[in-house]
Coordinates of C-alpha atoms in Angstrom, one line a residue:
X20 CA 81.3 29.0 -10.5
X21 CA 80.2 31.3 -7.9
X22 CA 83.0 31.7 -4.8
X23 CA 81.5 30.5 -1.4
X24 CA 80.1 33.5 0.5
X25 CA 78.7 34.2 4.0
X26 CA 75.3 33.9 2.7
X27 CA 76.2 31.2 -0.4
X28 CA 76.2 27.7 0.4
X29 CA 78.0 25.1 -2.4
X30 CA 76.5 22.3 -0.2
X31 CA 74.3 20.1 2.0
X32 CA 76.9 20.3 4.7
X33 CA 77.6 24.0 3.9
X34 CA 74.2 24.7 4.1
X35 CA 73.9 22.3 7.5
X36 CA 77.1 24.6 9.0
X37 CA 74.7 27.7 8.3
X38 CA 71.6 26.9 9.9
X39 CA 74.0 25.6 12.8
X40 CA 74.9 29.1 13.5
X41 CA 71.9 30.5 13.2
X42 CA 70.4 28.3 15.8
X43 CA 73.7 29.5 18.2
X44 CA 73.1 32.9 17.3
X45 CA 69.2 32.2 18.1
X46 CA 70.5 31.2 21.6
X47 CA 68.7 28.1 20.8
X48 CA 70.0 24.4 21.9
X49 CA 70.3 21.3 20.0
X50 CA 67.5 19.8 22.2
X51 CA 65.1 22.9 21.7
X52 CA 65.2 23.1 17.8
X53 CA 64.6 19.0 17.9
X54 CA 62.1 19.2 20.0
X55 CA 60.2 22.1 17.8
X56 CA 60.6 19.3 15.2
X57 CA 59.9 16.3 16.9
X58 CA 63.2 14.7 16.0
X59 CA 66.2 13.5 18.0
X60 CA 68.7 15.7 19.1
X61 CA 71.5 13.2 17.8
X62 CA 69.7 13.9 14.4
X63 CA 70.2 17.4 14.8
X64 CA 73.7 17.1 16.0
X65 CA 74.6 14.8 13.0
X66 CA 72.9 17.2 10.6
X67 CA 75.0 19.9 11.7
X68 CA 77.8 18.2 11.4
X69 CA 77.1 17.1 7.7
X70 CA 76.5 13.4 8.8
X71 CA 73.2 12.2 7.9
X72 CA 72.6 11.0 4.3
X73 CA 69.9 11.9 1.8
X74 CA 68.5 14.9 4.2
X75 CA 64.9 15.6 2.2
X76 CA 65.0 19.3 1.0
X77 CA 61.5 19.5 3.5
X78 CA 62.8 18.5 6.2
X79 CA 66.1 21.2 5.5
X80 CA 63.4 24.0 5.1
X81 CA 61.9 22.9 8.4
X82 CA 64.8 23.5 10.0
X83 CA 65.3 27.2 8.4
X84 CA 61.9 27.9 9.0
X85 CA 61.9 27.1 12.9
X86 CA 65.3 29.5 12.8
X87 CA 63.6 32.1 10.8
X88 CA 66.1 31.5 8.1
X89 CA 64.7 31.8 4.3
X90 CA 66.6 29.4 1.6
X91 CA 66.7 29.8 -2.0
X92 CA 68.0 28.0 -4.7
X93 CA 69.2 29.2 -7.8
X94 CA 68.7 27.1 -11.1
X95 CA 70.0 27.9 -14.8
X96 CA 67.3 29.0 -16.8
X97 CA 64.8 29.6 -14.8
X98 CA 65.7 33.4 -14.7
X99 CA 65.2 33.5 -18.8
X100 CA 61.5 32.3 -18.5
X101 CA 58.6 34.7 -17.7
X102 CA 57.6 34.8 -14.1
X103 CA 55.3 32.3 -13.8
X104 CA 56.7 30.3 -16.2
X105 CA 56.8 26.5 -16.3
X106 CA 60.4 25.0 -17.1
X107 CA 60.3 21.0 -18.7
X108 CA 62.7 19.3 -16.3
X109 CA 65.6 19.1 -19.2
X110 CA 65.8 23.1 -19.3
X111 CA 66.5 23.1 -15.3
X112 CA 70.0 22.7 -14.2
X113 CA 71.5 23.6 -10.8
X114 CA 73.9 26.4 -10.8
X115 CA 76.9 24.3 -8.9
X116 CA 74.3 23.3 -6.2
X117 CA 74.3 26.8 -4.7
X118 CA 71.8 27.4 -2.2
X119 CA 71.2 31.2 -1.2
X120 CA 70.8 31.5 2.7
X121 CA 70.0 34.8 4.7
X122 CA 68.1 35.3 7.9
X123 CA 65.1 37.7 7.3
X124 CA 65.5 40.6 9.6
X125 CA 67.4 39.0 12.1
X126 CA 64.6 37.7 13.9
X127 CA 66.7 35.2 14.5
X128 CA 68.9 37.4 16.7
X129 CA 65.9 38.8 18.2
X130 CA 64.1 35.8 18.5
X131 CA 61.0 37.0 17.7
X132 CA 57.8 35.3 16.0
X133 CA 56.6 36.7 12.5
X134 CA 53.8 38.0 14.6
X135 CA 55.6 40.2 16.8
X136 CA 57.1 41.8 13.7
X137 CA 53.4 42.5 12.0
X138 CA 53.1 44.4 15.2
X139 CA 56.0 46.7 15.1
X140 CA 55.2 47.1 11.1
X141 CA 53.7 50.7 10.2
X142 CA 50.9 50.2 7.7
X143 CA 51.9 51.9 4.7
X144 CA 48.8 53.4 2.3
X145 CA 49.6 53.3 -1.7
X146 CA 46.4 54.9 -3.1
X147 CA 48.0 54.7 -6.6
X148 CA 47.1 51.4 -6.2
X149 CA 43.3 51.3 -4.6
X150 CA 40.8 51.4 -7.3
X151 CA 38.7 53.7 -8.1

């Protein structure tokens, strides 16, 4: 069993408590985030607080997306298989529910759009890679 990190969530709630302060340290309100999602700001409220039932995993990854958050979740087996590889639904169990959640470059902090960060990236050239 993995010990609960920072950036390791064991649970729904857990998971709800993380994108909670994200959305604080995104200097963003309750009303602002429920708006982006056209859904009630009670809803939100209640999802951070671990109280609404049966949250579909979309509408979680909504919510990290309009934070700037990326989620991952880890499953047994999948990480013997060949990228690419598709598992039969017996050979995939969850690792104790643990959901992996980190904010990509703190946009969050800086509450910037992925296209304000294209423009600050440097293009990089790899001719190893171009062809011939």
């Amino acid at each position: 069993m993995h010990a609960l990190t920072k950036n390791t969530a064991h649970t729904v709630a857990d998971v709800s408590d993380t994108l909670k302060h994200a959305r604080v340290a995104a200097g963003l309100t309750q009303s602002e985030i429920a708006k982006q999602l056209d859904v009630s700001r009670s809803w939100i409220s209640q999802f951070e607080r671990g109280q609404t039932k049966g949250v579909a995993l979309a509408r979680i990854l909504d919510i990290a997306e309009a934070l700037g958050v990326t989620i991952s979740l880890d499953y047994e087996g999948a990480e013997e298989q060949p990228q690419g590889a598709v598992l039969p639904p017996e050979t995939i169990s969850p690792k104790g529910a643990v959901f992996h959640v980190r904010s990509g470059l703190d946009l969050v902090h800086q509450r910037q759009t992925v296209a304000d960060a294209a423009q600050v990236a440097q293009p990089v050239e790899l001719p190893e890679l171009v062809e011939a």
